[in-house]
PDB file of C-alpha atoms in Angstrom:
ATOM      1  CA  MET X1011      90.055  60.719  92.244  1.00 56.00           C
ATOM      2  CA  ASN X1012      90.891  63.592  89.737  1.00 58.00           C
ATOM      3  CA  CYS X1013      91.809  60.638  87.116  1.00 60.00           C
ATOM      4  CA  SER X1014      88.594  58.862  87.796  1.00 62.00           C
ATOM      5  CA  LYS X1015      85.573  59.540  85.131  1.00 67.00           C
ATOM      6  CA  ASP X1016      83.174  57.505  87.430  1.00 70.00           C
ATOM      7  CA  GLU X1017      80.947  60.489  88.979  1.00 75.00           C
ATOM      8  CA  SER X1018      79.657  57.770  91.444  1.00 82.00           C
ATOM      9  CA  VAL X1019      82.887  58.001  93.117  1.00 77.00           C
ATOM     10  CA  TYR X1020      82.606  62.004  93.752  1.00 78.00           C
ATOM     11  CA  LEU X1021      78.790  61.003  94.703  1.00 83.00           C
ATOM     12  CA  ARG X1022      79.704  58.473  97.603  1.00 86.00           C
ATOM     13  CA  LEU X1023      82.666  60.889  98.890  1.00 83.00           C
ATOM     14  CA  TYR X1024      80.040  63.953  99.123  1.00 84.00           C
ATOM     15  CA  TYR X1025      77.238  61.708 100.809  1.00 87.00           C
ATOM     16  CA  TRP X1026      79.735  60.184 103.209  1.00 88.00           C
ATOM     17  CA  MET X1027      81.246  63.459 103.965  1.00 89.00           C
ATOM     18  CA  GLY X1028      77.559  65.001 104.522  1.00 86.00           C
ATOM     19  CA  GLN X1029      76.612  62.467 106.774  1.00 88.00           C
ATOM     20  CA  THR X1030      79.673  62.465 108.829  1.00 88.00           C
ATOM     21  CA  LEU X1031      79.677  66.397 109.400  1.00 88.00           C
ATOM     22  CA  GLN X1032      75.897  66.305 110.524  1.00 84.00           C
ATOM     23  CA  GLU X1033      76.325  63.145 112.462  1.00 82.00           C
ATOM     24  CA  GLU X1034      79.329  64.227 114.190  1.00 79.00           C
ATOM     25  CA  CYS X1035      78.438  67.890 114.765  1.00 81.00           C
ATOM     26  CA  THR X1036      79.051  68.832 118.579  1.00 69.00           C
ATOM     27  CA  TRP X1037      76.268  71.418 118.498  1.00 71.00           C
ATOM     28  CA  CYS X1038      73.835  69.509 116.488  1.00 62.00           C
ATOM     29  CA  VAL X1039      73.551  66.516 118.257  1.00 59.00           C
ATOM     30  CA  VAL X1040      72.557  66.265 121.872  1.00 54.00           C
ATOM     31  CA  ASP X1041      75.537  65.053 124.306  1.00 57.00           C
ATOM     32  CA  ASN X1042      77.981  65.020 121.677  1.00 56.00           C
ATOM     33  CA  ASN X1043      80.441  67.362 123.360  1.00 61.00           C
ATOM     34  CA  GLN X1044      82.691  64.579 124.405  1.00 67.00           C
ATOM     35  CA  TYR X1045      83.923  64.353 120.753  1.00 76.00           C
ATOM     36  CA  GLU X1046      84.715  67.741 120.092  1.00 80.00           C
ATOM     37  CA  GLU X1047      88.335  67.519 119.683  1.00 84.00           C
ATOM     38  CA  GLU X1048      87.913  64.328 117.386  1.00 86.00           C
ATOM     39  CA  PHE X1049      85.375  66.642 115.360  1.00 88.00           C
ATOM     40  CA  LYS X1050      88.115  69.367 115.209  1.00 90.00           C
ATOM     41  CA  GLY X1051      90.517  67.140 113.816  1.00 91.00           C
ATOM     42  CA  PHE X1052      87.813  66.062 111.136  1.00 91.00           C
ATOM     43  CA  LEU X1053      87.291  69.602 110.292  1.00 93.00           C
ATOM     44  CA  GLU X1054      90.759  70.445 110.008  1.00 94.00           C
ATOM     45  CA  THR X1055      91.183  67.492 107.503  1.00 93.00           C
ATOM     46  CA  VAL X1056      88.304  68.461 105.445  1.00 93.00           C
ATOM     47  CA  HIS X1057      90.095  72.101 105.235  1.00 94.00           C
ATOM     48  CA  THR X1058      93.325  70.757 104.255  1.00 95.00           C
ATOM     49  CA  ALA X1059      91.797  68.901 101.276  1.00 92.00           C
ATOM     50  CA  GLU X1060      89.876  72.251 100.273  1.00 92.00           C
ATOM     51  CA  CYS X1061      93.170  74.005 100.337  1.00 93.00           C
ATOM     52  CA  PHE X1062      95.289  71.334  98.573  1.00 91.00           C
ATOM     53  CA  LEU X1063      91.986  71.344  95.971  1.00 87.00           C
ATOM     54  CA  GLN X1064      91.712  74.764  95.979  1.00 89.00           C
ATOM     55  CA  GLU X1065      87.986  74.357  96.021  1.00 88.00           C
ATOM     56  CA  GLY X1066      85.258  73.878  98.671  1.00 88.00           C
ATOM     57  CA  PHE X1067      83.358  70.523  98.847  1.00 89.00           C
ATOM     58  CA  PRO X1068      79.259  71.180  98.067  1.00 88.00           C
ATOM     59  CA  SER X1069      78.653  68.624 101.239  1.00 90.00           C
ATOM     60  CA  CYS X1070      80.725  71.367 103.432  1.00 92.00           C
ATOM     61  CA  GLU X1071      78.747  73.955 102.020  1.00 90.00           C
ATOM     62  CA  GLU X1072      75.441  72.322 102.831  1.00 90.00           C
ATOM     63  CA  PHE X1073      76.700  71.517 106.389  1.00 92.00           C
ATOM     64  CA  LEU X1074      77.468  75.290 106.919  1.00 92.00           C
ATOM     65  CA  TYR X1075      74.096  76.552 105.858  1.00 91.00           C
ATOM     66  CA  ARG X1076      72.418  73.924 107.961  1.00 89.00           C
ATOM     67  CA  SER X1077      74.524  74.247 111.266  1.00 90.00           C
ATOM     68  CA  LEU X1078      75.500  78.019 111.434  1.00 90.00           C
ATOM     69  CA  PRO X1079      71.948  79.033 112.500  1.00 89.00           C
ATOM     70  CA  LEU X1080      72.525  76.652 115.626  1.00 88.00           C
ATOM     71  CA  TRP X1081      76.200  77.415 116.235  1.00 91.00           C
ATOM     72  CA  ASP X1082      77.222  79.337 119.409  1.00 89.00           C
ATOM     73  CA  GLY X1083      80.495  80.750 117.735  1.00 90.00           C
ATOM     74  CA  VAL X1084      82.567  79.092 120.235  1.00 89.00           C
ATOM     75  CA  SER X1085      82.800  75.373 119.135  1.00 88.00           C
ATOM     76  CA  CYS X1086      85.354  74.422 116.807  1.00 90.00           C
ATOM     77  CA  ARG X1087      85.583  78.207 115.940  1.00 92.00           C
ATOM     78  CA  SER X1088      88.643  78.416 113.768  1.00 94.00           C
ATOM     79  CA  GLN X1089      87.795  75.441 111.984  1.00 94.00           C
ATOM     80  CA  ILE X1090      84.431  76.428 111.047  1.00 94.00           C
ATOM     81  CA  LEU X1091      85.522  79.873 109.667  1.00 96.00           C
ATOM     82  CA  ARG X1092      88.169  78.294 107.648  1.00 96.00           C
ATOM     83  CA  LEU X1093      85.504  76.305 106.133  1.00 95.00           C
ATOM     84  CA  VAL X1094      83.590  79.413 105.183  1.00 94.00           C
ATOM     85  CA  SER X1095      86.425  81.100 103.314  1.00 95.00           C
ATOM     86  CA  TRP X1096      85.839  77.926 100.761  1.00 94.00           C
ATOM     87  CA  ILE X1097      82.217  78.296 100.215  1.00 92.00           C
ATOM     88  CA  PRO X1098      82.073  78.186  96.427  1.00 86.00           C
ATOM     89  CA  LEU X1099      80.448  81.501  94.559  1.00 80.00           C
ATOM     90  CA  SER X1100      76.753  81.348  94.332  1.00 72.00           C
ATOM     91  CA  THR X1101      73.768  83.856  94.120  1.00 65.00           C
ATOM     92  CA  PHE X1102      74.334  86.031  97.014  1.00 70.00           C
ATOM     93  CA  SER X1103      70.608  86.005  97.897  1.00 71.00           C
ATOM     94  CA  GLU X1104      70.782  82.542  98.791  1.00 76.00           C
ATOM     95  CA  MET X1105      73.978  82.869 100.583  1.00 84.00           C
ATOM     96  CA  LYS X1106      72.842  85.958 102.456  1.00 84.00           C
ATOM     97  CA  SER X1107      70.104  84.013 104.114  1.00 86.00           C
ATOM     98  CA  GLN X1108      71.558  80.998 104.953  1.00 88.00           C
ATOM     99  CA  LEU X1109      75.493  82.255 105.790  1.00 89.00           C
ATOM    100  CA  CYS X1110      75.469  85.932 106.197  1.00 92.00           C
ATOM    101  CA  ASP X1111      72.355  86.436 108.284  1.00 92.00           C
ATOM    102  CA  PRO X1112      73.280  83.883 111.034  1.00 93.00           C
ATOM    103  CA  LEU X1113      77.023  85.084 111.014  1.00 94.00           C
ATOM    104  CA  ALA X1114      75.984  88.713 111.458  1.00 95.00           C
ATOM    105  CA  GLN X1115      74.022  88.123 114.346  1.00 94.00           C
ATOM    106  CA  LEU X1116      76.885  86.460 116.233  1.00 94.00           C
ATOM    107  CA  PHE X1117      79.269  89.240 114.843  1.00 96.00           C
ATOM    108  CA  PHE X1118      77.468  91.650 116.485  1.00 95.00           C
ATOM    109  CA  THR X1119      77.035  89.793 119.963  1.00 94.00           C
ATOM    110  CA  SER X1120      80.312  88.389 120.060  1.00 94.00           C
ATOM    111  CA  SER X1121      83.804  89.555 121.433  1.00 95.00           C
ATOM    112  CA  LEU X1122      86.064  91.689 119.512  1.00 96.00           C
ATOM    113  CA  TYR X1123      88.445  88.873 118.643  1.00 96.00           C
ATOM    114  CA  PHE X1124      85.474  86.960 116.994  1.00 96.00           C
ATOM    115  CA  LYS X1125      84.582  89.855 114.775  1.00 97.00           C
ATOM    116  CA  CYS X1126      88.226  89.959 113.549  1.00 97.00           C
ATOM    117  CA  SER X1127      88.175  86.267 112.849  1.00 97.00           C
ATOM    118  CA  VAL X1128      85.018  86.692 110.763  1.00 97.00           C
ATOM    119  CA  LEU X1129      86.473  89.567 108.932  1.00 98.00           C
ATOM    120  CA  GLU X1130      89.575  87.612 108.096  1.00 98.00           C
ATOM    121  CA  SER X1131      87.733  84.530 106.981  1.00 97.00           C
ATOM    122  CA  LEU X1132      85.588  86.772 104.713  1.00 96.00           C
ATOM    123  CA  LYS X1133      88.711  88.535 103.166  1.00 97.00           C
ATOM    124  CA  GLU X1134      89.811  85.040 102.509  1.00 97.00           C
ATOM    125  CA  LEU X1135      86.494  84.069 100.839  1.00 95.00           C
ATOM    126  CA  LEU X1136      86.872  86.944  98.879  1.00 96.00           C
ATOM    127  CA  GLN X1137      90.377  86.033  97.629  1.00 96.00           C
ATOM    128  CA  ASN X1138      89.390  82.454  96.549  1.00 94.00           C
ATOM    129  CA  TRP X1139      86.704  83.805  94.543  1.00 93.00           C
ATOM    130  CA  LEU X1140      89.085  86.254  92.889  1.00 94.00           C
ATOM    131  CA  ASN X1141      91.546  83.339  92.464  1.00 92.00           C
ATOM    132  CA  TRP X1142      88.999  81.199  90.989  1.00 89.00           C
ATOM    133  CA  HIS X1143      88.346  84.208  88.367  1.00 87.00           C
ATOM    134  CA  VAL X1144      91.776  84.494  87.227  1.00 87.00           C
ATOM    135  CA  VAL X1145      92.303  80.583  86.729  1.00 85.00           C
ATOM    136  CA  GLN X1146      89.147  80.765  84.580  1.00 80.00           C
ATOM    137  CA  LEU X1147      90.394  83.466  82.376  1.00 79.00           C
ATOM    138  CA  ASP X1148      93.695  81.641  81.995  1.00 74.00           C
ATOM    139  CA  SER X1149      91.734  78.483  81.099  1.00 72.00           C
ATOM    140  CA  GLU X1150      91.217  77.832  77.359  1.00 49.00           C
ATOM    141  CA  SER X1151      87.770  76.281  77.690  1.00 51.00           C
ATOM    142  CA  ASP X1152      84.751  78.489  78.034  1.00 52.00           C
ATOM    143  CA  SER X1153      82.431  75.475  79.078  1.00 50.00           C
ATOM    144  CA  GLN X1154      82.762  76.469  82.584  1.00 49.00           C
ATOM    145  CA  PHE X1155      80.911  79.962  81.864  1.00 46.00           C
ATOM    146  CA  SER X1156      77.605  78.534  80.877  1.00 47.00           C
ATOM    147  CA  SER X1157      75.779  79.013  84.233  1.00 47.00           C
ATOM    148  CA  LEU X1158      74.482  82.231  85.383  1.00 40.00           C
ATOM    149  CA  ASN X1159      76.530  81.707  88.676  1.00 46.00           C
ATOM    150  CA  THR X1160      79.871  81.413  86.946  1.00 51.00           C
ATOM    151  CA  THR X1161      79.234  84.122  84.132  1.00 71.00           C
ATOM    152  CA  LEU X1162      81.359  87.558  84.536  1.00 78.00           C
ATOM    153  CA  SER X1163      78.226  89.230  85.443  1.00 80.00           C
ATOM    154  CA  GLY X1164      77.245  86.608  88.232  1.00 81.00           C
ATOM    155  CA  LEU X1165      80.874  86.781  89.743  1.00 86.00           C
ATOM    156  CA  VAL X1166      80.841  90.688  89.616  1.00 90.00           C
ATOM    157  CA  ASN X1167      77.206  90.787  91.500  1.00 89.00           C
ATOM    158  CA  GLY X1168      78.248  87.966  94.077  1.00 90.00           C
ATOM    159  CA  VAL X1169      81.620  90.020  94.769  1.00 94.00           C
ATOM    160  CA  ALA X1170      79.960  93.334  94.884  1.00 94.00           C
ATOM    161  CA  GLU X1171      77.152  92.196  97.379  1.00 93.00           C
ATOM    162  CA  LEU X1172      79.916  90.177  99.589  1.00 95.00           C
ATOM    163  CA  ILE X1173      81.919  93.584  99.850  1.00 96.00           C
ATOM    164  CA  ASN X1174      78.826  95.691 100.556  1.00 96.00           C
ATOM    165  CA  PHE X1175      77.957  93.153 103.471  1.00 96.00           C
ATOM    166  CA  VAL X1176      81.347  93.424 104.943  1.00 97.00           C
ATOM    167  CA  GLY X1177      81.218  97.085 104.518  1.00 98.00           C
ATOM    168  CA  GLN X1178      77.808  97.151 106.607  1.00 97.00           C
ATOM    169  CA  ILE X1179      79.095  94.649 109.426  1.00 98.00           C
ATOM    170  CA  SER X1180      82.061  97.041 109.646  1.00 98.00           C
ATOM    171  CA  THR X1181      80.698 100.120 110.011  1.00 98.00           C
ATOM    172  CA  ALA X1182      78.361  98.803 112.808  1.00 97.00           C
ATOM    173  CA  ALA X1183      81.266  96.886 114.272  1.00 98.00           C
ATOM    174  CA  LEU X1184      83.318  99.956 114.529  1.00 98.00           C
ATOM    175  CA  HIS X1185      80.534 101.908 116.159  1.00 97.00           C
ATOM    176  CA  LEU X1186      80.029  99.401 118.700  1.00 96.00           C
ATOM    177  CA  GLU X1187      83.896  98.563 119.662  1.00 97.00           C
ATOM    178  CA  LYS X1188      84.346 102.703 119.491  1.00 95.00           C
ATOM    179  CA  ASN X1189      86.790 102.675 116.196  1.00 96.00           C
ATOM    180  CA  HIS X1190      89.056 100.114 118.110  1.00 97.00           C
ATOM    181  CA  THR X1191      92.268 100.172 116.235  1.00 96.00           C
ATOM    182  CA  PHE X1192      92.851  96.529 116.021  1.00 97.00           C
ATOM    183  CA  LEU X1193      89.246  96.129 114.566  1.00 98.00           C
ATOM    184  CA  LEU X1194      90.075  98.909 111.918  1.00 98.00           C
ATOM    185  CA  TYR X1195      93.190  96.873 110.922  1.00 98.00           C
ATOM    186  CA  PHE X1196      91.505  93.598 109.917  1.00 98.00           C
ATOM    187  CA  ILE X1197      88.662  95.823 108.053  1.00 98.00           C
ATOM    188  CA  LEU X1198      91.508  97.919 106.201  1.00 98.00           C
ATOM    189  CA  ASP X1199      93.060  94.554 105.216  1.00 98.00           C
ATOM    190  CA  PHE X1200      89.944  93.339 103.565  1.00 98.00           C
ATOM    191  CA  TYR X1201      89.910  96.727 101.510  1.00 98.00           C
ATOM    192  CA  GLU X1202      93.476  96.258 100.836  1.00 97.00           C
ATOM    193  CA  THR X1203      92.091  92.983  98.517  1.00 97.00           C
ATOM    194  CA  VAL X1204      89.225  95.000  97.459  1.00 97.00           C
ATOM    195  CA  CYS X1205      91.313  98.011  96.000  1.00 97.00           C
ATOM    196  CA  ASP X1206      93.536  96.073  93.947  1.00 96.00           C
ATOM    197  CA  MET X1207      90.615  94.106  91.938  1.00 96.00           C
ATOM    198  CA  TYR X1208      90.981  95.199  88.558  1.00 95.00           C
ATOM    199  CA  LEU X1209      94.683  95.160  88.387  1.00 95.00           C
ATOM    200  CA  LYS X1210      95.525  92.041  90.406  1.00 94.00           C
ATOM    201  CA  TYR X1211      92.541  89.976  89.587  1.00 93.00           C
ATOM    202  CA  LYS X1212      91.245  91.554  86.353  1.00 90.00           C
ATOM    203  CA  LEU X1213      87.707  92.023  87.794  1.00 92.00           C
ATOM    204  CA  PRO X1214      86.188  95.273  86.431  1.00 91.00           C
ATOM    205  CA  LEU X1215      84.567  96.409  89.692  1.00 92.00           C
ATOM    206  CA  LEU X1216      85.648  99.246  91.902  1.00 92.00           C
ATOM    207  CA  ILE X1217      83.870  99.782  95.255  1.00 95.00           C
ATOM    208  CA  MET X1218      85.201 102.358  97.666  1.00 96.00           C
ATOM    209  CA  PRO X1219      84.886 101.864 101.587  1.00 97.00           C
ATOM    210  CA  PRO X1220      81.742 103.287 103.174  1.00 97.00           C
ATOM    211  CA  ALA X1221      82.098 106.451 104.889  1.00 97.00           C
ATOM    212  CA  GLY X1222      81.552 104.678 108.317  1.00 97.00           C
ATOM    213  CA  VAL X1223      85.199 102.624 107.548  1.00 97.00           C
ATOM    214  CA  PHE X1224      86.970 105.723 105.840  1.00 98.00           C
ATOM    215  CA  TYR X1225      86.434 108.392 108.188  1.00 97.00           C
ATOM    216  CA  PRO X1226      87.323 106.594 111.476  1.00 97.00           C
ATOM    217  CA  ALA X1227      90.828 105.420 109.525  1.00 97.00           C
ATOM    218  CA  LEU X1228      91.223 108.962 108.223  1.00 96.00           C
ATOM    219  CA  LEU X1229      90.827 110.559 111.670  1.00 95.00           C
ATOM    220  CA  SER X1230      92.600 107.588 113.565  1.00 94.00           C
ATOM    221  CA  MET X1231      95.395 108.583 115.643  1.00 94.00           C
ATOM    222  CA  ASP X1232      97.249 105.260 115.114  1.00 95.00           C
ATOM    223  CA  SER X1233     100.022 105.376 112.487  1.00 95.00           C
ATOM    224  CA  VAL X1234      99.454 101.868 111.133  1.00 95.00           C
ATOM    225  CA  ASN X1235      95.719 102.293 110.310  1.00 96.00           C
ATOM    226  CA  LEU X1236      96.524 105.532 108.765  1.00 96.00           C
ATOM    227  CA  ASN X1237      99.356 104.041 106.779  1.00 97.00           C
ATOM    228  CA  GLN X1238      97.055 101.217 105.546  1.00 97.00           C
ATOM    229  CA  LEU X1239      94.318 103.835 104.384  1.00 97.00           C
ATOM    230  CA  CYS X1240      96.995 105.913 102.240  1.00 97.00           C
ATOM    231  CA  TYR X1241      97.971 102.680 100.755  1.00 97.00           C
ATOM    232  CA  ILE X1242      94.503 101.767 100.039  1.00 97.00           C
ATOM    233  CA  MET X1243      93.432 105.116  98.484  1.00 97.00           C
ATOM    234  CA  TYR X1244      96.722 104.885  96.335  1.00 97.00           C
ATOM    235  CA  ARG X1245      95.833 101.651  94.876  1.00 97.00           C
ATOM    236  CA  TYR X1246      92.184 102.777  94.287  1.00 97.00           C
ATOM    237  CA  ARG X1247      93.634 105.597  91.994  1.00 96.00           C
ATOM    238  CA  THR X1248      96.125 103.394  90.439  1.00 97.00           C
ATOM    239  CA  ASN X1249      93.221 100.793  89.388  1.00 96.00           C
ATOM    240  CA  LEU X1250      90.861 103.831  88.561  1.00 94.00           C
ATOM    241  CA  VAL X1251      93.652 105.472  86.249  1.00 95.00           C
ATOM    242  CA  ALA X1252      94.345 101.966  84.637  1.00 92.00           C
ATOM    243  CA  ALA X1253      90.435 101.264  83.890  1.00 82.00           C
TER     244      ALA X1253
END
């Protein structure tokens, strides 16, 4: 397909994939639960293809936006969250209403394990956006920077909004889970990516963890969490000095 210049090939693939995702979705179609294992296998295949291509499919993004408000957070959990990590960079206002808001509702009302899974997925989403940025910087062509969503300012705004969103739900989650060390580990793991964005990903952006994350980590009796926080603050300082 990468060797084909016929755009109809891509259009046919995206149309077929979009129709299949919608028709086989076990929580969007009545009496479709018996095919859940088959649907899981299809989602795994789609995710494998996205990892190979290092980009998400537009039809998957559209499917997630349509189906997440109806999702119970249980069916095909790991597969859905993996697909979330490959959503392309877009204007965050659109992404917030269609992805973040329904995901946050499930996040606050679900188990500790689900909260950690969502944080892991959002960390991978951030890393994929940052890796895309590095690839574009190394590319000789500037043609892909023409649209608003793919300019540096568009990327910075999108990344900043995503980080702030994670900071907000993390603060609330720590309060709900009474500063659970397992949850704090995943939150700090997210900020290990955030603290190194300037040096590692060449993105001129520095966002500190909110007080609701920093102080529980600082006052934690768990040595792993405290060690994570010390490393994160060291990397923040290194990036700030380099900037």
